[in-house]
Backbone as a printed PyTorch tensor [residue, N CA C, xyz], in Angstrom:
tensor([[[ 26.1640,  76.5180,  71.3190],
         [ 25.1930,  76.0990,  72.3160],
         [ 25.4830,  74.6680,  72.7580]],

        [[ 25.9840,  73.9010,  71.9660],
         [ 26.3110,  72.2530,  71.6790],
         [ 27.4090,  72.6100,  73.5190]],

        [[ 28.4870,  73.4040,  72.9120],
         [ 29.4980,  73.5960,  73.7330],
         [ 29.0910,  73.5100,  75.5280]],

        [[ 28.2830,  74.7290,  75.3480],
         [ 27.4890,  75.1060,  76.7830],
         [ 26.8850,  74.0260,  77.6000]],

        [[ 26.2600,  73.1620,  76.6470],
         [ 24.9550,  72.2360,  77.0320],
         [ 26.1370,  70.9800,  77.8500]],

        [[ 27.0330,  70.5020,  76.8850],
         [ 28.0990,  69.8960,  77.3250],
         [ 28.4130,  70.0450,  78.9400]],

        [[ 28.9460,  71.0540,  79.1690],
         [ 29.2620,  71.8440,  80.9220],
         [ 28.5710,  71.8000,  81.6450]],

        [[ 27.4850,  72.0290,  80.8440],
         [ 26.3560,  72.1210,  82.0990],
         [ 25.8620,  71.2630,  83.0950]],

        [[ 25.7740,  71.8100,  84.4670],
         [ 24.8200,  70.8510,  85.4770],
         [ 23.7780,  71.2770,  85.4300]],

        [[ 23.1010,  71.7300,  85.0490],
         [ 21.6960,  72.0720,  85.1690],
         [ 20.5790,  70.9300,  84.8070]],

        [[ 19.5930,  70.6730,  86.3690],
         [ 18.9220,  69.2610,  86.3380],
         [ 18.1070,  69.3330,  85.4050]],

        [[ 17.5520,  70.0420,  85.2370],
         [ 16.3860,  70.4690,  83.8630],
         [ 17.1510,  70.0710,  82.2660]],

        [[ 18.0010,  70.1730,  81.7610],
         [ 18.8430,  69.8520,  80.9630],
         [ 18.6360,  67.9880,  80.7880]],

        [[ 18.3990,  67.0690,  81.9220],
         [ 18.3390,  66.3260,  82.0970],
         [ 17.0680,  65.5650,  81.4980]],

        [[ 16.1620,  66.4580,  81.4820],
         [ 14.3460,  66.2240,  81.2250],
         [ 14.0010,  65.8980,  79.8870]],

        [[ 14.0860,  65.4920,  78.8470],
         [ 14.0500,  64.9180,  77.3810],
         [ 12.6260,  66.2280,  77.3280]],

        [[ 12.0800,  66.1290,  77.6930],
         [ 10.7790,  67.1220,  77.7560],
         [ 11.0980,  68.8200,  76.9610]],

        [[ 12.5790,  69.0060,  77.7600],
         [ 12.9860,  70.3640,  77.9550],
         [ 13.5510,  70.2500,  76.5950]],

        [[ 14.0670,  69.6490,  75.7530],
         [ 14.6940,  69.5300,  74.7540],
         [ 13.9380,  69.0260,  73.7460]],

        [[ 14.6280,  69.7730,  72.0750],
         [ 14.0720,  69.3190,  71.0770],
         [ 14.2070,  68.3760,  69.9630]],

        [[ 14.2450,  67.9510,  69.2130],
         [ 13.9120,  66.6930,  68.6840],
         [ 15.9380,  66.5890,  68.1630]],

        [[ 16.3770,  67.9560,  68.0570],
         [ 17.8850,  68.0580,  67.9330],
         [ 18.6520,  67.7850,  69.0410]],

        [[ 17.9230,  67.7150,  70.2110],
         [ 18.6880,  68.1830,  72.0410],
         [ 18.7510,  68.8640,  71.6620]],

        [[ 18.5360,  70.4710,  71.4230],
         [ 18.5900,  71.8700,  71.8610],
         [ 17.5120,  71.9220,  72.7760]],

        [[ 17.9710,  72.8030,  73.9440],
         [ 17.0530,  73.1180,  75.4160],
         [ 16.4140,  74.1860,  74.2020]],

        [[ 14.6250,  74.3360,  75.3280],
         [ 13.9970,  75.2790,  74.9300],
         [ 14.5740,  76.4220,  75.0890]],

        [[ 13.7040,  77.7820,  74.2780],
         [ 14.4920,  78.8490,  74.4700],
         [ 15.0120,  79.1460,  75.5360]],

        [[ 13.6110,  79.5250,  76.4100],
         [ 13.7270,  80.3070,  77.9040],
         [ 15.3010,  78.9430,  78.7560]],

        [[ 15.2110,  77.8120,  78.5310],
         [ 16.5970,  76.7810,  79.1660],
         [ 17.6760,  77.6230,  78.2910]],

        [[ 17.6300,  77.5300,  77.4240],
         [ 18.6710,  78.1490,  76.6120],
         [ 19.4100,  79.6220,  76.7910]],

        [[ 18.4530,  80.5610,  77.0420],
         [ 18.3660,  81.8490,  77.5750],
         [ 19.8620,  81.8510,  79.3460]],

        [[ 18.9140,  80.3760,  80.1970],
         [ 19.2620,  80.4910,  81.1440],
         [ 20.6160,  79.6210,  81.2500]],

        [[ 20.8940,  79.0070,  80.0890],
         [ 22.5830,  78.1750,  80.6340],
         [ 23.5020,  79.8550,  79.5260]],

        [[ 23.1640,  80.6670,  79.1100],
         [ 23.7770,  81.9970,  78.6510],
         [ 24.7220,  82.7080,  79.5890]],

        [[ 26.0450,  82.8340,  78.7700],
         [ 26.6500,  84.2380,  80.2500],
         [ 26.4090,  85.2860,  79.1060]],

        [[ 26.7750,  86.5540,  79.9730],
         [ 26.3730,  87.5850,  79.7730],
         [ 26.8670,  88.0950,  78.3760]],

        [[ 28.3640,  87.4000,  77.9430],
         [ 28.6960,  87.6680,  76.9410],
         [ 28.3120,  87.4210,  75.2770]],

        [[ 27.7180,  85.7530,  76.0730],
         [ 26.9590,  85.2340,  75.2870],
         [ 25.6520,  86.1680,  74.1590]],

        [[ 24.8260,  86.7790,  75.4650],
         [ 23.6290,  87.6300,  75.0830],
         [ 23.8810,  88.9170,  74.2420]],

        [[ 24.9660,  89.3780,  74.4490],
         [ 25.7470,  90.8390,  74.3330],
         [ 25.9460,  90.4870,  72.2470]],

        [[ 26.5920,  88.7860,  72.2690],
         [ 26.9700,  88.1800,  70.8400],
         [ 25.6280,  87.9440,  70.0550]],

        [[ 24.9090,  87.7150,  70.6100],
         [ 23.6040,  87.4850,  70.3390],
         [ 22.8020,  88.9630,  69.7260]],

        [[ 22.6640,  89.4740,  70.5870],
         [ 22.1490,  91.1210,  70.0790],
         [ 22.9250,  91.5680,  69.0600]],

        [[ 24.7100,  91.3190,  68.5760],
         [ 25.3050,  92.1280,  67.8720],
         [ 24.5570,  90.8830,  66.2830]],

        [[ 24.2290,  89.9890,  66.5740],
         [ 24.1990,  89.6120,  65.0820],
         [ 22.4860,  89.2610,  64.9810]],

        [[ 21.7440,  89.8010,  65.5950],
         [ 19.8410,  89.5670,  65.3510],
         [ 20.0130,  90.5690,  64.3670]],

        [[ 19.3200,  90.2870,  63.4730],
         [ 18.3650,  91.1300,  62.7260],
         [ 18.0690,  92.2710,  63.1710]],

        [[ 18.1900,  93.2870,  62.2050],
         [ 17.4220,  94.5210,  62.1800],
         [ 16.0340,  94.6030,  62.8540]],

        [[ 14.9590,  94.3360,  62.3820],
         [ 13.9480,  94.1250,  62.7900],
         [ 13.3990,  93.5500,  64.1920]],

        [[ 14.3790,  92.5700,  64.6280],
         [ 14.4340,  91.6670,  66.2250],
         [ 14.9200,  93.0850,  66.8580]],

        [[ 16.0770,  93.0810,  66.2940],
         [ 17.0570,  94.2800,  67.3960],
         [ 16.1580,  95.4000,  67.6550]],

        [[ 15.4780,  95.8400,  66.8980],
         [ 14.7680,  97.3660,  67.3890],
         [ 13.2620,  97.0270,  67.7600]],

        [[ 12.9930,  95.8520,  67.9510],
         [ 12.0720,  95.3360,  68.6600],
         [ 12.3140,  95.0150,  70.4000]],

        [[ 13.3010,  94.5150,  70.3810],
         [ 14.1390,  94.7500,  71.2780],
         [ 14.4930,  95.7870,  72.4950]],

        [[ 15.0510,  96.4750,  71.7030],
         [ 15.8430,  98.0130,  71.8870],
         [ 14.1560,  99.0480,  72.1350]],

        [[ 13.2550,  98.5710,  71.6510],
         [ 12.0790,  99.5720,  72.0340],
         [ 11.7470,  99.2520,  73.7830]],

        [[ 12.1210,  97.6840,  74.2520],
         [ 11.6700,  97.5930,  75.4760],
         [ 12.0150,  98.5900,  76.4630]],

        [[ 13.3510,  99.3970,  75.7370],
         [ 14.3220,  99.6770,  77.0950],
         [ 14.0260, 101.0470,  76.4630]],

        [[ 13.5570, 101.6030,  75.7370],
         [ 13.0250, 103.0840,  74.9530],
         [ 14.8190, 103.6710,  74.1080]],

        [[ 14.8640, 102.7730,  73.5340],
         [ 16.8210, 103.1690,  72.9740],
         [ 16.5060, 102.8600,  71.2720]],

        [[ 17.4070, 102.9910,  70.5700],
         [ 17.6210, 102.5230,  69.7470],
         [ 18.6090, 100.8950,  69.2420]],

        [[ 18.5200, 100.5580,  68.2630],
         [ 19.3930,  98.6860,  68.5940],
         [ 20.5090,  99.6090,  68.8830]],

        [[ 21.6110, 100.4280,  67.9220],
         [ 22.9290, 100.9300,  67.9860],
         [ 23.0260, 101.5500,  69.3740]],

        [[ 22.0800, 102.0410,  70.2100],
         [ 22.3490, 102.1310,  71.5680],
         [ 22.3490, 101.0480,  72.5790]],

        [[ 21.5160,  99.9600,  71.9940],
         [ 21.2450,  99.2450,  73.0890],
         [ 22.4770,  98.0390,  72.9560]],

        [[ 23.1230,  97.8690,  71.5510],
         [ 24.2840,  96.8280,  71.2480],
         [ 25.4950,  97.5990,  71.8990]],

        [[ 25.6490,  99.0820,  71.7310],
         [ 26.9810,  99.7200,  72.3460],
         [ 26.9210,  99.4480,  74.1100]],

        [[ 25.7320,  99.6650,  74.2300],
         [ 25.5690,  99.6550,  75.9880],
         [ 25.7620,  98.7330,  76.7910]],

        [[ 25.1680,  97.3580,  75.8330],
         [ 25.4580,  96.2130,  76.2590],
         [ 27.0480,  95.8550,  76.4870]],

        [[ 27.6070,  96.1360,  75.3280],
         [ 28.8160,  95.8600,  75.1250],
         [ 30.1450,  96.4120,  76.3300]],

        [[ 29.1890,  97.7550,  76.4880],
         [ 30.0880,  98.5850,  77.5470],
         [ 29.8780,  97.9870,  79.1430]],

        [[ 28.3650,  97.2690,  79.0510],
         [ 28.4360,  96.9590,  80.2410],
         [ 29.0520,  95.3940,  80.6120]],

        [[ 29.1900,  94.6130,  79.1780],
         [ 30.0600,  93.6070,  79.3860],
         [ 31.3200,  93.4200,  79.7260]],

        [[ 31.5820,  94.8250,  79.3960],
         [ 33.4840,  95.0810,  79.5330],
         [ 33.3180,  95.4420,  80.7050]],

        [[ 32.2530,  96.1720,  81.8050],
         [ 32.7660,  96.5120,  83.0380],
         [ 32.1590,  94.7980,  84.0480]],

        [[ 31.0790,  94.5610,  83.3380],
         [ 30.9870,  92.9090,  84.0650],
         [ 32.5680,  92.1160,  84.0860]],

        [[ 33.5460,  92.1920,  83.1080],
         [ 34.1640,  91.2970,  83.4420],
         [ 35.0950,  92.0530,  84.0930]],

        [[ 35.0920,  93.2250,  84.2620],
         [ 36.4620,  94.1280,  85.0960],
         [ 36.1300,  93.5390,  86.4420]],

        [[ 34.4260,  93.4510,  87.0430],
         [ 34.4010,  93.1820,  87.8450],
         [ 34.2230,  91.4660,  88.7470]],

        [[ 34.3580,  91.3630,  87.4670],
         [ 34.3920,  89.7730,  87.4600],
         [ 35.7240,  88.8540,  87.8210]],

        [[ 37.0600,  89.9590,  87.4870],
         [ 38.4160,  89.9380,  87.8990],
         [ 38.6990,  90.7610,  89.2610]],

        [[ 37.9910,  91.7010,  89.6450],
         [ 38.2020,  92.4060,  90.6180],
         [ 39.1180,  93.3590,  90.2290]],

        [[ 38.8140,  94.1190,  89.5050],
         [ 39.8640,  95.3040,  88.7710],
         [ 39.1850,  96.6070,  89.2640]],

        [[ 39.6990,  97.3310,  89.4580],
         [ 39.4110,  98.8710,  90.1650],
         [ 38.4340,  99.5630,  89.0150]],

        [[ 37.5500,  99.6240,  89.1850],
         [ 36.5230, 100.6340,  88.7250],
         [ 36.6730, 102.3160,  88.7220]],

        [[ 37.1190, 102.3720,  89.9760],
         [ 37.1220, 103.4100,  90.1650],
         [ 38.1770, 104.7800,  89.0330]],

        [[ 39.2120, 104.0480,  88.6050],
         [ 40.4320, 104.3760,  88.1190],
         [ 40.2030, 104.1410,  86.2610]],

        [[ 38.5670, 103.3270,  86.3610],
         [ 38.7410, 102.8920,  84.7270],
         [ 38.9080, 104.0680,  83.9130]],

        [[ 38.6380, 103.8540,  82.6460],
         [ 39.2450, 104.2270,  81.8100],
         [ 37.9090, 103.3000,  80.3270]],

        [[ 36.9140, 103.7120,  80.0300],
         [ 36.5630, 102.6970,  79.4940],
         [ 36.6290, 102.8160,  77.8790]],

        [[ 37.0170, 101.5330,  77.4340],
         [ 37.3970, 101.0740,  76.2220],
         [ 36.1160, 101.0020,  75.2010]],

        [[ 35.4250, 100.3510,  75.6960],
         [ 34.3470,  99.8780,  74.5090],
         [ 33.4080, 101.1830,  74.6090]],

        [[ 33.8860, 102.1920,  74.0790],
         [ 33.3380, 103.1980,  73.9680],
         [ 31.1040, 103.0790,  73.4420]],

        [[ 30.3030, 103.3720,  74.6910],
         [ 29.0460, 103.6710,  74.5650],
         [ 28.9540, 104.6040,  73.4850]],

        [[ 27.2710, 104.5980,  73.1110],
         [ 26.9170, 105.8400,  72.1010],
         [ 25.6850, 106.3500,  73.6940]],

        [[ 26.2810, 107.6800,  73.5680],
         [ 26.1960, 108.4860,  74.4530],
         [ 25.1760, 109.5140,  73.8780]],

        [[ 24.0500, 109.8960,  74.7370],
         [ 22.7180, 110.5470,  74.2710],
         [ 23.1350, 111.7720,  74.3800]],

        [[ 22.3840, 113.5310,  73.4610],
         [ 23.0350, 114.5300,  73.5770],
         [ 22.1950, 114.9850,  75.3110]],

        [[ 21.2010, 114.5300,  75.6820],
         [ 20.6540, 114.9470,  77.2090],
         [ 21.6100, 114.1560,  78.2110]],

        [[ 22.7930, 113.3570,  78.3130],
         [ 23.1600, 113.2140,  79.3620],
         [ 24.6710, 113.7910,  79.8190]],

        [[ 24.4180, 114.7680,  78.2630],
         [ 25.6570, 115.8310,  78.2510],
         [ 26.1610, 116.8320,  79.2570]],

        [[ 24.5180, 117.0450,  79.9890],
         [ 24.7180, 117.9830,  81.2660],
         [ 25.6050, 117.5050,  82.3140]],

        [[ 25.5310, 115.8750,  82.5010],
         [ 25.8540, 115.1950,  83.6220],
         [ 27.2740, 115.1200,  83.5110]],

        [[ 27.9330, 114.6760,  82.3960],
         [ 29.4550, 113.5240,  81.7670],
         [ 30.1240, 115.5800,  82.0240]],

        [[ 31.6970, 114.9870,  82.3570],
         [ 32.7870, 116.0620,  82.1740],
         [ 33.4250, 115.5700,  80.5900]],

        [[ 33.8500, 117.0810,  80.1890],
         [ 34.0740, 116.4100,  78.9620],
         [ 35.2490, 117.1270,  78.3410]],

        [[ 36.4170, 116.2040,  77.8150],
         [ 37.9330, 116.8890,  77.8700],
         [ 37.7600, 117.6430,  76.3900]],

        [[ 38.4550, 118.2300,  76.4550],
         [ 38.4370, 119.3080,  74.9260],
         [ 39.8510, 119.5190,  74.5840]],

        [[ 40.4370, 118.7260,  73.1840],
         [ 41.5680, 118.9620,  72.5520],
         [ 41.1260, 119.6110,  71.1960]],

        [[ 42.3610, 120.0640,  70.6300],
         [ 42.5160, 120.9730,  69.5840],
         [ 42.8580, 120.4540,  68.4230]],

        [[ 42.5710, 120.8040,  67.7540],
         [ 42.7470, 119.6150,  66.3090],
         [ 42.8100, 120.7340,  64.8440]],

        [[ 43.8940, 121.1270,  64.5030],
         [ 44.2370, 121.9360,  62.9540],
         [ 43.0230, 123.2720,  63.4060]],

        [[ 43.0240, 124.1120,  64.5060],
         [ 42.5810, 124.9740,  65.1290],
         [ 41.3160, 125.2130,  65.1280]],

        [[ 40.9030, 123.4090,  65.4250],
         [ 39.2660, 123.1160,  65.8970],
         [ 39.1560, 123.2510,  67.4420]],

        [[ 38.6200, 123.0370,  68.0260],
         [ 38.1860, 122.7030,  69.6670],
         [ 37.2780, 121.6230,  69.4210]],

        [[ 37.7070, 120.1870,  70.0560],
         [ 37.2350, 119.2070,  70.1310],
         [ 36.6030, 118.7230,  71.4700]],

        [[ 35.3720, 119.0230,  71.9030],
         [ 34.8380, 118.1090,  72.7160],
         [ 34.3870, 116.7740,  73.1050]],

        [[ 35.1390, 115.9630,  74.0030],
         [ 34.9370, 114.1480,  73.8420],
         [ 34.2180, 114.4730,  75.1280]],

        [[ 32.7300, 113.3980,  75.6990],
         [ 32.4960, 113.1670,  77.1190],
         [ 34.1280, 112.4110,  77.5760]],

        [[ 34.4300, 112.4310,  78.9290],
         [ 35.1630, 111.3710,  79.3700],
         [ 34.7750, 110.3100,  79.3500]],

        [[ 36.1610, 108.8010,  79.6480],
         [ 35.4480, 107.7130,  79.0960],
         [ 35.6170, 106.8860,  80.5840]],

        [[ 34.9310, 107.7000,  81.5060],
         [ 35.3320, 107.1820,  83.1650],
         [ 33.4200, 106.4510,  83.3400]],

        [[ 33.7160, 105.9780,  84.7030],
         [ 32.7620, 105.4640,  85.8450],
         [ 31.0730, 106.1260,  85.2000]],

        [[ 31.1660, 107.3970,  85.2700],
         [ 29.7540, 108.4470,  84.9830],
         [ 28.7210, 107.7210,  84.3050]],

        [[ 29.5250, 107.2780,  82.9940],
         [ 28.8730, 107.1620,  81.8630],
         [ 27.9640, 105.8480,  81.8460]],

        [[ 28.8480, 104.8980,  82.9160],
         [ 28.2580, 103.3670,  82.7260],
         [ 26.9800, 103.4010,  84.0880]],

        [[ 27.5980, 104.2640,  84.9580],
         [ 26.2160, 104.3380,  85.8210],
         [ 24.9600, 105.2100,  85.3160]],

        [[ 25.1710, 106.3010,  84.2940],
         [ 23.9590, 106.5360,  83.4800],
         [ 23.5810, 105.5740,  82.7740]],

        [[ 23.8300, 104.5590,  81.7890],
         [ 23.4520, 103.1670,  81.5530],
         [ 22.7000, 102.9080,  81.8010]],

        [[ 23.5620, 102.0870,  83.0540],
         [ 22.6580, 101.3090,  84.0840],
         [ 21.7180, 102.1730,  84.4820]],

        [[ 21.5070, 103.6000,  85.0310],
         [ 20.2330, 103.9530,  85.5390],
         [ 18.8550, 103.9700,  84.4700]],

        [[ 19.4660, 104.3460,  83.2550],
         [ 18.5290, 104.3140,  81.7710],
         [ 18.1680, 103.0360,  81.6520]],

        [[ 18.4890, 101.6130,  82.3050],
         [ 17.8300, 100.4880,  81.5250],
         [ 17.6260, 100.0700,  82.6030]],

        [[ 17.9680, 100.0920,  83.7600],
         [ 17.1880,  99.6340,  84.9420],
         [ 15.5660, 100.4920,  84.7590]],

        [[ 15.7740, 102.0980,  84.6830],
         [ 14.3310, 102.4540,  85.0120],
         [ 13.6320, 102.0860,  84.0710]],

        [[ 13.5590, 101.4750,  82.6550],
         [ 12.6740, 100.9860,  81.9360],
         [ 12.2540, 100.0300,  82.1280]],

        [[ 13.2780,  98.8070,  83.3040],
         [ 12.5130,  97.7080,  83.5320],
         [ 12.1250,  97.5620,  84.9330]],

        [[ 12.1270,  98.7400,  85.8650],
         [ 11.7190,  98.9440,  87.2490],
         [ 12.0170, 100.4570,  87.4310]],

        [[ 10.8730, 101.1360,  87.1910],
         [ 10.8140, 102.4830,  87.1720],
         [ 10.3470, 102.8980,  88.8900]],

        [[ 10.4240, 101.6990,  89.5960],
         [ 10.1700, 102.2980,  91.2830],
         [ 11.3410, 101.9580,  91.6710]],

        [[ 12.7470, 101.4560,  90.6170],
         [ 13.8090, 100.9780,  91.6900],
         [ 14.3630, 101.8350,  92.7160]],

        [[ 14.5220, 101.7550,  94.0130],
         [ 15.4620, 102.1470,  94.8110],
         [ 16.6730, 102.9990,  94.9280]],

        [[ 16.9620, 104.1060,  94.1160],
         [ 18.5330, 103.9210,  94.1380],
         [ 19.1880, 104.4550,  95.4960]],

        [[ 19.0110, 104.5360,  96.2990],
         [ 19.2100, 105.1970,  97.4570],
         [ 20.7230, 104.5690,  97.9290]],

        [[ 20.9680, 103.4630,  97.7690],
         [ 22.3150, 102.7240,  98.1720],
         [ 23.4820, 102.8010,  96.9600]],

        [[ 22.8610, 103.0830,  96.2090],
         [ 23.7900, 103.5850,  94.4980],
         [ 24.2210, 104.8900,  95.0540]],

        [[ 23.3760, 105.9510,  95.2560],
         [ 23.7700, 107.4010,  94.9170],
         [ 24.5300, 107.8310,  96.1120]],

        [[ 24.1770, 106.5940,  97.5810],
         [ 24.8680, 107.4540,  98.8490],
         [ 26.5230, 106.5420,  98.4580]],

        [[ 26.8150, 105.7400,  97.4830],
         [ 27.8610, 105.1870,  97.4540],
         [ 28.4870, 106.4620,  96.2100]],

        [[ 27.7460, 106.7730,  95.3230],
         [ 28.6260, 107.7270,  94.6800],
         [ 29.0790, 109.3890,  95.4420]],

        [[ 27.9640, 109.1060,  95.9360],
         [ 27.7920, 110.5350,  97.1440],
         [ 29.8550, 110.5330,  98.1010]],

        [[ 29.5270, 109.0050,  98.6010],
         [ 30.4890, 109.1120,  99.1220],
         [ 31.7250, 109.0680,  98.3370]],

        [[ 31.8760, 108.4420,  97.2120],
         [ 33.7040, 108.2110,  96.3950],
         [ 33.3850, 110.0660,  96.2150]],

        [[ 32.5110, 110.8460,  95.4780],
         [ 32.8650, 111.9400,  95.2910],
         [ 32.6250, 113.4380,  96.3080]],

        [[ 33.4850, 113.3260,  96.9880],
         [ 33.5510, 114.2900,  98.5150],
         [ 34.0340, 115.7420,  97.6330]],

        [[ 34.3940, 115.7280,  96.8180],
         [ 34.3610, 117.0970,  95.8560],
         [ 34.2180, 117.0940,  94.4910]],

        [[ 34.7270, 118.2870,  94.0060],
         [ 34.5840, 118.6920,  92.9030],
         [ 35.5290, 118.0760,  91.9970]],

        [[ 36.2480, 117.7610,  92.1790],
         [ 37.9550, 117.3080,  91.3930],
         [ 37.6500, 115.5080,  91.7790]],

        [[ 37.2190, 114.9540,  92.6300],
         [ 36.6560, 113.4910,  92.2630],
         [ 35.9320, 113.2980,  91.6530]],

        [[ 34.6480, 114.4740,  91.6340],
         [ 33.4690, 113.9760,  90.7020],
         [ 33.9810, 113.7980,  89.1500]],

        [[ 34.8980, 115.4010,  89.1730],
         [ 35.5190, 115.5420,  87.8090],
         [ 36.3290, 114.0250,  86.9530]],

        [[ 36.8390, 113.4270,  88.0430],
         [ 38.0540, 112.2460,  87.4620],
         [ 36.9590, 110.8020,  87.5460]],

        [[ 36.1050, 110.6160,  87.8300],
         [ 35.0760, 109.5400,  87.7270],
         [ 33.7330, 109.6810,  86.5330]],

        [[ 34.1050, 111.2030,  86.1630],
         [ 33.8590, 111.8840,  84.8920],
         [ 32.1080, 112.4650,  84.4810]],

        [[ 31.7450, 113.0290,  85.9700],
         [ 30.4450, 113.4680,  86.2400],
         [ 31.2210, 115.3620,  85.7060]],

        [[ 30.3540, 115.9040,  85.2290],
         [ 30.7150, 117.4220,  85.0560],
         [ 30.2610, 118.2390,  85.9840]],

        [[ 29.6580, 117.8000,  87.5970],
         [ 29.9640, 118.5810,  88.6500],
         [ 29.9440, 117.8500,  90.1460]],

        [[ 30.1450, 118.1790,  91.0750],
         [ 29.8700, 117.4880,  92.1180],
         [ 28.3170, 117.4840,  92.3450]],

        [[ 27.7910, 118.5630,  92.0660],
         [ 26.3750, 118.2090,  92.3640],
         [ 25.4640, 116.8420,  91.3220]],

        [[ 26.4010, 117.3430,  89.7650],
         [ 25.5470, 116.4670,  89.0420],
         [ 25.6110, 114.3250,  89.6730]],

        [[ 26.9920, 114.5410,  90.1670],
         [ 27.1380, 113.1310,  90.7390],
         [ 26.3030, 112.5890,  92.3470]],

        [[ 26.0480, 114.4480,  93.2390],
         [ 25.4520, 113.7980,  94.1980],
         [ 23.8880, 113.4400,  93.6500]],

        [[ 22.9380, 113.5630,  92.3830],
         [ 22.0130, 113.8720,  91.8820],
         [ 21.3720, 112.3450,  91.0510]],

        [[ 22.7370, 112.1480,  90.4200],
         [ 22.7990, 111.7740,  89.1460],
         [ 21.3030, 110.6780,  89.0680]],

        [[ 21.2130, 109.6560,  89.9910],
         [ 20.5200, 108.6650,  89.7110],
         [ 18.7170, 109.5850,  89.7620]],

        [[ 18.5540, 110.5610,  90.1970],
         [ 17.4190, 111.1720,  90.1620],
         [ 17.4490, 112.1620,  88.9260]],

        [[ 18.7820, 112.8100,  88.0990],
         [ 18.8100, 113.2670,  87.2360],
         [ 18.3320, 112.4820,  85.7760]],

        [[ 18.7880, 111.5950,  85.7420],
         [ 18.2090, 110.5260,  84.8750],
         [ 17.1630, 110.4560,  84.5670]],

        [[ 16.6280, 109.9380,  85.8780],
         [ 15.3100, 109.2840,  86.1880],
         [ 14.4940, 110.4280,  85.6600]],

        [[ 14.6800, 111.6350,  86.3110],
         [ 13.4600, 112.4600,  85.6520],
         [ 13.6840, 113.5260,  84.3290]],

        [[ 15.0790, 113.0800,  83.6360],
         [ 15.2340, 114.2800,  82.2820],
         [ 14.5190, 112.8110,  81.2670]],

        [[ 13.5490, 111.9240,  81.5330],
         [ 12.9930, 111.4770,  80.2600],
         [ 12.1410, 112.0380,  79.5740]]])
């Protein structure tokens, strides 16, 4: 925090008021000189007890709400570089609910003559996310400019498939599918 406070221009930072008898800014100052990665580090090491205090705001569990975060930090900075979304591929693998199974396409390999089902680890998954923790903290949001933008990348069946929705309809849907399988 020492580090942050250092960089910072922020005029409030300036106010002896805002700070405590250490110079640490109050929380809510503190909260606000934070990047996103910051918060993401923060959630992985609170307490049990904080974390699922937490994690109840957004109706998740902490282990959902630390994976989600995490997943959505890795696509904040994809887009923070300007890296193609569209083509991802995502790494920081989410914990993925068994109800949004209808929506995700999901590849199936064979394993010592098992059949293995994985969701894909494309686009789908991080815009269910985002629609799951936006509607807990604005359950009248808008999505109308979200869904006519997925509407449009997926003009069929074989795009919806590779952005990793399991139909074209479920992707022209998705942000209303969400919203109402709670």
């Amino acid at each position: 925090m020492l580090k942050i406070l250092s960089h910072s221009q922020l005029s409030d930072l300036k106010n002896k008021r805002n700070l405590d008898k250490d110079g640490f800014p109050s929380v809510w100052l503190g909260i606000d000189l934070m990047m996103f990665g910051d918060l993401v580090a923060m959630l992985t090491i609170m307490g049990e007890a904080n974390l699922r205090q937490v994690a109840s705001y957004y109706k998740c569990s902490g282990e959902e709400l630390v994976s989600w975060m995490k997943c959505l930090n890795f696509i904040r900075n994809i887009c923070a570089h300007n890296s193609n979304l569209i083509d991802l591929k995502v790494t920081t693998k989410p914990k993925i609910r068994r109800e949004w199974g209808e929506y995700l396409y999901y590849i199936e390999s064979t394993n010592e003559n098992q059949t293995i089902r994985k969701p894909s680890n494309k686009l789908s998954v991080i815009i269910i996310i985002v629609v799951e923790l936006v509607n807990q903290i604005n359950s009248k949001y808008k999505w109308q400019n979200i869904q006519s933008s997925i509407c449009n990348l997926c003009k069929n069946e074989e795009r919806a498939f590779l952005l990793g929705f399991s139909s074209l309809d479920s992707a022209r849907k998705i942000t209303s599918l969400v919203k109402n399988n709670r």
